[in-house]
Coordinates of C-alpha atoms in Angstrom, one line a residue:
Chain E
X1 CA 30.4 -42.6 -3.6
X2 CA 29.5 -42.5 0.2
X3 CA 32.4 -40.3 0.9
X4 CA 31.5 -38.0 -1.9
X5 CA 28.0 -37.7 -0.5
X6 CA 29.4 -37.1 3.0
X7 CA 31.6 -34.5 1.6
X8 CA 28.8 -32.7 -0.1
X9 CA 26.6 -32.9 2.9
X10 CA 29.4 -31.5 5.1
X11 CA 29.9 -28.6 2.7
X12 CA 26.2 -28.1 1.7
X13 CA 26.1 -24.6 3.0
X14 CA 29.1 -23.6 0.9
X15 CA 27.7 -25.3 -2.2
X16 CA 24.3 -23.8 -1.8
X17 CA 26.1 -20.3 -1.4
X18 CA 28.0 -21.0 -4.6
X19 CA 24.9 -22.0 -6.5
X20 CA 23.0 -18.8 -5.4
X21 CA 26.0 -16.6 -6.1
X22 CA 26.2 -18.1 -9.5
X23 CA 22.6 -17.5 -10.2
X24 CA 23.0 -14.0 -9.1
X25 CA 26.0 -13.4 -11.3
X26 CA 24.3 -14.9 -14.2
X27 CA 21.4 -12.5 -13.8
X28 CA 23.7 -9.6 -13.4
X29 CA 25.7 -10.4 -16.6
X30 CA 22.5 -11.1 -18.6
X31 CA 21.1 -7.8 -17.4
X32 CA 21.8 -6.2 -20.8
X33 CA 19.3 -8.4 -22.4
X34 CA 16.5 -7.2 -20.1
X35 CA 14.5 -6.0 -22.9
X36 CA 13.0 -9.4 -23.8
X37 CA 12.9 -10.6 -20.2
X38 CA 9.6 -12.3 -19.2
X39 CA 10.5 -11.6 -15.7
X40 CA 10.3 -7.9 -15.9
X41 CA 6.9 -8.0 -17.8
X42 CA 5.3 -9.7 -14.7
X43 CA 7.1 -7.4 -12.3
X44 CA 6.1 -4.5 -14.5
X45 CA 2.4 -5.3 -14.1
X46 CA 2.5 -6.3 -10.4
X47 CA 5.0 -3.6 -9.4
X48 CA 3.1 -1.0 -11.4
X49 CA -0.1 -1.7 -9.4
X50 CA 1.7 -1.3 -6.1
X51 CA 3.8 1.8 -7.1
X52 CA 0.7 3.5 -8.6
X53 CA -1.3 3.2 -5.6
X54 CA 1.7 4.5 -3.6
X55 CA 2.3 7.4 -5.9
X56 CA -1.4 8.3 -5.7
X57 CA -0.8 9.1 -2.1
X58 CA 2.6 10.7 -2.4
X59 CA 1.5 12.9 -5.4
X60 CA -0.6 14.9 -3.1
X61 CA 2.5 16.2 -1.4
X62 CA 4.0 17.3 -4.7
X63 CA 0.9 18.9 -6.2
X64 CA 2.2 22.3 -6.0
X65 CA 5.4 21.6 -7.8
X66 CA 3.6 19.4 -10.4
X67 CA 1.2 22.3 -11.1
X68 CA 3.9 24.8 -11.6
X69 CA 5.8 22.5 -14.1
X70 CA 2.5 21.9 -15.9
X71 CA 1.7 25.6 -16.1
X72 CA 5.1 26.5 -17.3
X73 CA 4.7 23.8 -20.0
X74 CA 1.3 25.0 -20.9
X75 CA 2.6 28.6 -21.5
X76 CA 5.3 27.3 -23.6
X77 CA 2.9 25.2 -25.8
X78 CA 0.7 28.2 -26.1
X79 CA 3.6 30.1 -27.5
X80 CA 4.3 27.3 -29.9
X81 CA 0.7 27.3 -31.2
X82 CA 0.9 31.0 -31.9
X83 CA 4.2 30.4 -33.8
X84 CA 2.5 27.6 -35.8
X85 CA -0.5 29.8 -36.7
X86 CA 1.9 32.4 -37.8
X87 CA 3.5 30.0 -40.1
X88 CA 0.4 28.5 -41.7
X89 CA -1.0 32.0 -42.3
X90 CA -1.6 32.4 -46.0
X91 CA 1.0 35.1 -46.7
X92 CA 3.7 33.3 -45.0
X93 CA 2.6 30.2 -46.5
X94 CA 3.6 31.6 -49.9
X95 CA 7.0 32.6 -48.6
X96 CA 7.5 29.1 -47.4
X97 CA 6.6 27.4 -50.7
X98 CA 9.0 29.8 -52.5
X99 CA 11.8 28.8 -50.3
X100 CA 11.0 25.1 -50.2
X101 CA 9.3 23.7 -53.2
X102 CA 8.5 20.4 -51.5
X103 CA 6.4 22.2 -48.9
X104 CA 2.8 21.6 -49.9
X105 CA 0.0 22.5 -47.6
X106 CA -2.4 19.7 -46.8
X107 CA -0.2 17.1 -48.4
X108 CA 2.3 14.7 -46.8
X109 CA 4.6 17.4 -45.7
X110 CA 2.2 18.5 -43.1
X111 CA 1.1 15.1 -41.9
X112 CA 1.5 14.7 -38.3
X113 CA 4.6 12.7 -37.4
X114 CA 4.6 12.6 -33.7
X115 CA 1.7 11.8 -31.3
X116 CA 1.7 12.4 -27.5
X117 CA 0.3 10.3 -24.9
X118 CA 0.2 11.8 -21.4
X119 CA 1.2 9.5 -18.5
X120 CA 1.9 9.7 -14.8
X121 CA 5.2 8.6 -13.3
X122 CA 4.7 5.9 -10.8
X123 CA 8.2 5.1 -9.9
X124 CA 11.5 6.7 -10.7
X125 CA 15.1 6.5 -9.4
X126 CA 18.2 8.6 -9.9
X127 CA 20.6 6.9 -7.5
X128 CA 21.8 4.0 -9.4
X129 CA 24.0 3.4 -12.5
X130 CA 21.1 2.2 -14.5
X131 CA 18.0 4.2 -13.6
X132 CA 14.5 3.3 -14.8
X133 CA 11.2 5.1 -14.8
X134 CA 7.8 3.5 -14.7
X135 CA 4.7 5.1 -16.2
X136 CA 0.9 4.3 -15.7
X137 CA 0.3 3.8 -19.4
X138 CA 0.7 0.5 -21.2
X139 CA -0.1 -1.6 -24.3
X140 CA -3.8 -0.8 -23.7
X141 CA -3.1 2.8 -24.4
X142 CA -1.0 2.3 -27.4
X143 CA 2.4 2.5 -25.7
X144 CA 5.1 0.3 -27.5
X145 CA 8.7 -0.3 -27.1
X146 CA 11.2 2.3 -28.2
X147 CA 8.8 5.3 -27.8
X148 CA 10.4 8.5 -26.3
X149 CA 9.5 9.9 -23.0
X150 CA 9.4 13.7 -22.7
X151 CA 9.0 15.6 -19.5
X152 CA 7.9 19.3 -19.0
X153 CA 11.4 20.4 -19.3
X154 CA 12.8 18.0 -21.8
X155 CA 13.9 14.4 -22.8
X156 CA 13.4 12.0 -20.0
X157 CA 14.0 8.6 -21.5
X158 CA 12.9 5.8 -23.8
X159 CA 10.3 3.0 -23.2
X160 CA 11.8 -0.5 -23.2
X161 CA 9.1 -2.7 -21.8
X162 CA 5.4 -2.6 -21.7
X163 CA 2.7 -4.6 -20.0
X164 CA -1.1 -4.3 -20.3
X165 CA -1.4 -1.2 -18.0
X166 CA 2.2 0.0 -17.4
X167 CA 5.4 0.6 -19.1
X168 CA 9.0 0.9 -18.0
X169 CA 11.4 3.3 -19.5
X170 CA 15.2 3.5 -19.5
X171 CA 15.8 6.9 -17.9
X172 CA 18.4 9.3 -19.5
X173 CA 20.2 8.7 -16.2
X174 CA 21.3 5.3 -17.4
X175 CA 24.9 4.5 -18.4
X176 CA 23.4 2.3 -21.3
X177 CA 21.4 5.1 -22.8
X178 CA 22.5 7.7 -25.2
X179 CA 20.6 10.5 -27.1
X180 CA 21.5 12.1 -30.5
X181 CA 21.9 15.8 -29.6
X182 CA 23.1 19.0 -31.1
X183 CA 24.2 22.3 -30.1
X184 CA 21.6 25.0 -31.0
X185 CA 24.0 27.7 -31.8
X186 CA 25.8 25.9 -34.6
X187 CA 24.0 22.6 -35.3
X188 CA 27.0 20.6 -34.4
X189 CA 25.9 17.0 -33.7
X190 CA 27.0 14.9 -30.8
X191 CA 25.8 12.3 -28.4
X192 CA 24.5 12.9 -24.9
X193 CA 25.4 10.3 -22.4
X194 CA 25.4 9.9 -18.8
X195 CA 28.5 8.9 -16.9
X196 CA 26.8 7.6 -13.7
X197 CA 27.9 10.3 -11.4
X198 CA 25.6 13.3 -10.6
X199 CA 22.0 13.1 -11.7
X200 CA 22.2 16.9 -12.6
X201 CA 24.9 16.5 -15.2
X202 CA 25.5 14.6 -18.5
X203 CA 28.3 14.5 -21.0
X204 CA 28.1 15.6 -24.6
X205 CA 30.3 13.6 -26.7
X206 CA 31.9 13.6 -30.2
X207 CA 32.0 17.4 -30.6
X208 CA 35.3 18.2 -32.3
X209 CA 37.5 20.8 -30.7
X210 CA 37.6 23.2 -33.6
X211 CA 33.9 23.9 -33.0
X212 CA 33.5 26.9 -30.9
X213 CA 31.4 26.1 -27.8
X214 CA 30.7 28.4 -24.9
X215 CA 29.2 27.9 -21.4
X216 CA 25.5 28.4 -21.4
X217 CA 24.9 27.1 -24.9
X218 CA 21.7 25.2 -25.4
X219 CA 21.7 21.5 -26.2
X220 CA 18.7 20.1 -28.1
X221 CA 17.8 16.8 -29.8
X222 CA 18.9 16.4 -33.2
X223 CA 15.8 14.9 -34.7
X224 CA 17.9 12.3 -36.4
X225 CA 16.7 9.5 -34.2
X226 CA 13.4 7.8 -34.9
X227 CA 12.4 8.2 -31.2
X228 CA 12.5 11.9 -30.5
X229 CA 11.2 14.8 -32.4
X230 CA 13.9 17.5 -33.1
X231 CA 14.6 20.6 -31.2
X232 CA 13.5 19.4 -27.8
X233 CA 15.5 20.7 -24.8
X234 CA 18.0 18.6 -23.3
X235 CA 20.1 21.1 -21.3
X236 CA 22.8 23.7 -21.3
X237 CA 26.6 23.5 -21.5
X238 CA 28.0 23.8 -18.0
X239 CA 31.7 23.0 -18.5
X240 CA 34.2 22.6 -21.3
X241 CA 37.4 20.8 -21.0
X242 CA 40.0 19.7 -23.4
X243 CA 41.0 16.0 -23.4
X244 CA 44.7 15.6 -23.8
X245 CA 45.5 13.6 -26.9
X246 CA 42.0 13.7 -28.3
X247 CA 40.4 15.9 -30.8
X248 CA 37.1 16.3 -29.2
X249 CA 35.8 18.4 -26.3
X250 CA 34.8 17.0 -22.9
X251 CA 31.6 18.8 -22.4
X252 CA 29.5 18.7 -19.2
X253 CA 25.8 19.4 -19.8
X254 CA 23.4 20.5 -17.1
X255 CA 20.1 18.7 -17.7
X256 CA 17.2 20.9 -18.1
X257 CA 15.0 18.2 -16.5
X258 CA 15.2 17.7 -12.7
X259 CA 15.0 13.9 -12.7
X260 CA 14.1 13.9 -9.1
X261 CA 11.0 15.8 -9.6
X262 CA 9.1 14.1 -12.3
X263 CA 5.4 13.7 -11.9
X264 CA 3.8 13.9 -15.4
X265 CA 5.4 13.1 -18.8
X266 CA 4.4 12.5 -22.4
X267 CA 5.1 9.5 -24.3
X268 CA 6.1 10.2 -27.9
X269 CA 4.8 8.1 -30.6
X270 CA 6.5 8.3 -33.9
X271 CA 3.8 7.5 -36.5
X272 CA 6.4 6.8 -39.1
X273 CA 8.5 4.6 -36.9
X274 CA 8.0 1.3 -38.8
X275 CA 8.5 3.0 -42.2
X276 CA 11.8 4.6 -41.0
X277 CA 13.1 1.3 -39.5
X278 CA 12.2 -0.7 -42.7
X279 CA 14.1 1.8 -44.9
X280 CA 17.0 1.7 -42.5
X281 CA 17.0 -2.1 -42.6
X282 CA 17.2 -2.1 -46.5
X283 CA 20.1 0.5 -46.3
X284 CA 22.0 -2.0 -44.0
X285 CA 21.5 -5.0 -46.3
X286 CA 23.1 -3.1 -49.1
Chain Z
X1 CA 9.7 -17.1 16.2
X2 CA 9.3 -18.3 12.7
X3 CA 6.1 -16.1 12.1
X4 CA 7.7 -12.9 13.4
X5 CA 10.6 -13.5 10.9
X6 CA 8.3 -14.1 8.0
X7 CA 6.4 -11.0 9.1
X8 CA 9.7 -9.0 9.2
X9 CA 10.6 -10.3 5.7
X10 CA 7.6 -8.5 4.2
X11 CA 7.8 -5.4 6.4
X12 CA 11.5 -4.6 5.4
X13 CA 10.6 -5.3 1.8
X14 CA 7.7 -2.9 1.8
X15 CA 9.7 -0.2 3.7
X16 CA 12.6 -0.6 1.3
X17 CA 10.5 -0.3 -1.9
X18 CA 8.1 2.4 -0.8
X19 CA 10.1 4.5 1.7
X20 CA 13.9 3.9 1.5
X21 CA 14.1 3.7 -2.3
X22 CA 12.6 7.2 -2.5
X23 CA 15.3 8.7 -0.2
X24 CA 17.9 10.2 -2.4
X25 CA 20.6 12.6 -1.2
X26 CA 22.7 14.0 -3.9
X27 CA 22.5 11.0 -6.0
X28 CA 25.0 9.0 -3.9
X29 CA 23.2 7.9 -0.9
X30 CA 20.4 5.2 -0.8
X31 CA 20.0 3.3 2.5
X32 CA 19.3 -0.4 2.0
X33 CA 17.2 -1.0 5.0
X34 CA 16.2 -4.5 4.0
X35 CA 19.4 -5.8 5.2
X36 CA 18.0 -5.7 8.7
X37 CA 16.1 -8.9 8.0
X38 CA 19.4 -10.8 7.5
X39 CA 21.0 -9.2 10.5
X40 CA 18.2 -10.1 12.8
X41 CA 17.7 -13.8 11.9
X42 CA 18.0 -15.9 15.0
X43 CA 21.3 -17.5 15.7
X44 CA 20.0 -21.1 15.3
X45 CA 18.5 -20.4 11.8
X46 CA 19.7 -23.4 9.5
X47 CA 22.3 -22.0 7.0
X48 CA 20.4 -23.2 4.0
X49 CA 17.3 -21.4 5.2
X50 CA 19.3 -18.3 5.9
X51 CA 20.9 -18.4 2.4
X52 CA 17.7 -19.1 0.5
X53 CA 15.6 -16.5 2.4
X54 CA 18.2 -13.7 1.8
X55 CA 18.4 -14.8 -1.8
X56 CA 14.7 -14.5 -2.2
X57 CA 14.7 -11.2 -0.4
X58 CA 17.4 -9.7 -2.5
X59 CA 15.9 -11.0 -5.6
X60 CA 12.5 -9.4 -4.8
X61 CA 14.1 -6.1 -4.3
X62 CA 15.9 -6.6 -7.5
X63 CA 12.7 -7.4 -9.4
X64 CA 11.2 -4.1 -8.3
X65 CA 14.0 -2.0 -9.2
X66 CA 15.3 -3.7 -12.4
X67 CA 18.7 -4.6 -11.0
X68 CA 18.5 -8.4 -11.5
X69 CA 21.0 -10.3 -9.3
X70 CA 22.8 -7.4 -7.6
X71 CA 20.8 -7.2 -4.3
X72 CA 20.5 -11.0 -4.5
X73 CA 24.2 -11.6 -4.8
X74 CA 25.1 -9.2 -2.2
X75 CA 22.5 -10.5 0.3
X76 CA 23.6 -14.1 -0.3
X77 CA 27.3 -13.2 0.4
X78 CA 26.5 -11.6 3.8
X79 CA 24.1 -14.5 4.7
X80 CA 27.0 -16.8 4.1
X81 CA 29.5 -14.7 6.0
X82 CA 27.3 -13.9 8.9
X83 CA 28.2 -16.9 11.1
X84 CA 32.0 -16.2 10.6
X85 CA 31.4 -12.5 11.5
X86 CA 29.6 -13.5 14.7
X87 CA 32.4 -15.8 15.5
X88 CA 34.9 -13.1 14.8
X89 CA 33.3 -10.5 17.0
X90 CA 32.5 -12.6 20.0
X91 CA 30.5 -11.2 22.9
X92 CA 31.1 -11.1 26.5
X93 CA 27.8 -13.1 26.7
X94 CA 27.5 -16.7 25.7
X95 CA 25.6 -17.3 22.6
X96 CA 23.0 -19.3 24.3
X97 CA 19.6 -20.5 22.9
X98 CA 16.9 -17.8 22.8
X99 CA 19.5 -15.0 22.4
X100 CA 18.8 -12.8 19.3
X101 CA 21.5 -10.8 17.5
X102 CA 19.8 -7.5 18.4
X103 CA 21.0 -4.4 20.3
X104 CA 18.7 -5.2 23.2
X105 CA 20.1 -8.5 23.7
X106 CA 23.8 -8.0 23.0
X107 CA 24.4 -4.3 23.6
X108 CA 25.2 -1.4 21.5
X109 CA 29.0 -2.0 20.9
X110 CA 28.4 -5.6 19.8
X111 CA 25.5 -4.7 17.4
X112 CA 27.4 -1.7 16.0
X113 CA 30.4 -3.8 15.0
X114 CA 28.3 -6.7 13.8
X115 CA 26.0 -4.5 11.6
X116 CA 28.7 -2.3 10.3
X117 CA 30.9 -5.2 9.0
X118 CA 27.9 -6.9 7.3
X119 CA 26.6 -3.7 5.9
X120 CA 29.9 -2.6 4.5
X121 CA 30.4 -6.0 2.8
X122 CA 26.9 -5.9 1.4
X123 CA 27.2 -2.4 0.0
X124 CA 30.7 -3.1 -1.3
X125 CA 29.4 -6.1 -3.3
X126 CA 26.3 -4.3 -4.5
X127 CA 27.9 -1.2 -5.7
X128 CA 30.8 -3.0 -7.5
X129 CA 28.3 -5.4 -9.0
X130 CA 26.4 -2.5 -10.2
X131 CA 29.3 -0.7 -11.8
X132 CA 31.0 -3.9 -12.8
X133 CA 34.4 -2.3 -13.4
X134 CA 37.2 -1.2 -11.2
X135 CA 38.1 2.1 -12.8
X136 CA 36.7 5.0 -11.0
X137 CA 37.4 2.9 -7.9
X138 CA 37.2 5.9 -5.6
X139 CA 33.9 7.2 -6.9
X140 CA 32.3 3.9 -6.3
X141 CA 34.0 3.5 -2.9
X142 CA 32.6 6.9 -1.8
X143 CA 29.2 5.6 -2.8
X144 CA 29.8 2.4 -0.7
X145 CA 30.9 4.4 2.3
X146 CA 28.1 7.0 2.2
X147 CA 25.4 4.5 1.6
X148 CA 26.8 2.2 4.3
X149 CA 26.6 5.0 6.9
X150 CA 23.1 5.9 5.8
X151 CA 22.0 2.2 6.1
X152 CA 23.8 1.8 9.5
X153 CA 22.2 5.0 10.8
X154 CA 18.7 3.8 9.8
X155 CA 19.2 0.4 11.2
X156 CA 20.6 1.6 14.5
X157 CA 17.8 4.1 14.7
X158 CA 15.4 1.2 14.3
X159 CA 17.0 -0.8 17.1
X160 CA 16.7 2.2 19.4
X161 CA 13.1 2.6 18.5
X162 CA 12.1 -0.9 19.0
X163 CA 14.6 -1.6 21.9
X164 CA 13.7 -4.9 23.6
X165 CA 15.8 -5.8 26.6
X166 CA 16.5 -9.5 27.3
X167 CA 14.3 -10.6 30.2

């Protein structure tokens, strides 16, 4: 016993080193379960306070860029309003109801499905394999887990963790994150992922190579996820390669969003999220 | 001595989180300036204290950037290896009491080799823990190299800025 204690005492530094490394490795491996971690909730609230006071200062230096982004987005939204007014115009409404009999004005079909909460980015990274983004809106403002985050130029990420005043999102620049996407030209469905290399480019997967794709094609959200509305910009096709021995293309997509320059974003709330999830759960049971 | 080290702990932490985490060149380079704290701990620091303080420093950085365990693991490793590296490099000066592992005390050449070895080990561990696989070895290795140079550059610059010759 005495020798054992002596031995342990002699190698105490090495033992401590082993214990600490073990803790680190356990933390790294369990990283995937971060969604429910209590840890990150505390750090969210505390870190959010620090980062937001910091970004209050640093935002002054980016006011010009932020303004430009917002004004571009404004003009885009204005165009959309015009388009919507055009659609609900009575003459066109009749046309609509002829084509689609389920389209009834003022009934469920026109019920708003998505709600938007505007938020400021308080911290953001692009240089890791798993990048996160922190926003200054939290539970208090109605932000919940699994809400989408949309920037002025397209999809940014998904909320995974909320505290009272802040929320953390998984950025699209995260090797664990994927988005259901499609090609605008032919509605071909695929999955947009990030391979962990350049923050400017992502990969569009699962597009079969009999589908014609050309460089410059627009990639948009499919609308089949419960998180994002459809037809939101993701990026454009930058490179197409064949994968030897496989039947799908290797497509590189240039993100429409510059993740290094994100100042203001909108959090998307799907008002039917619970309903859709419940239905899906029933489907799975069968 | 103790106080100045505790002070340095918080200074490197704040600088890392608010300044260096926002420096991003081409998505590859991110200097980990906080390693400076581990490099500058006095020679006679007890090993357990060195390990625990490095672990806490790494873990705090981890908590703020959601990378649980990665910075902590890399930091603990270099804290453990530090005495061996010091023994390995050897200086023409004796390691006497009151001597600090800084450029002012032990010279540019000594500090450069000391810092570059530990920084490289740290970054190597961190980036491979982050990717957690060995395919795309070269891509990850480039990130290790580029970031190591960036960190080394920043730390050497800091040493020149606050150069204190030994009295």
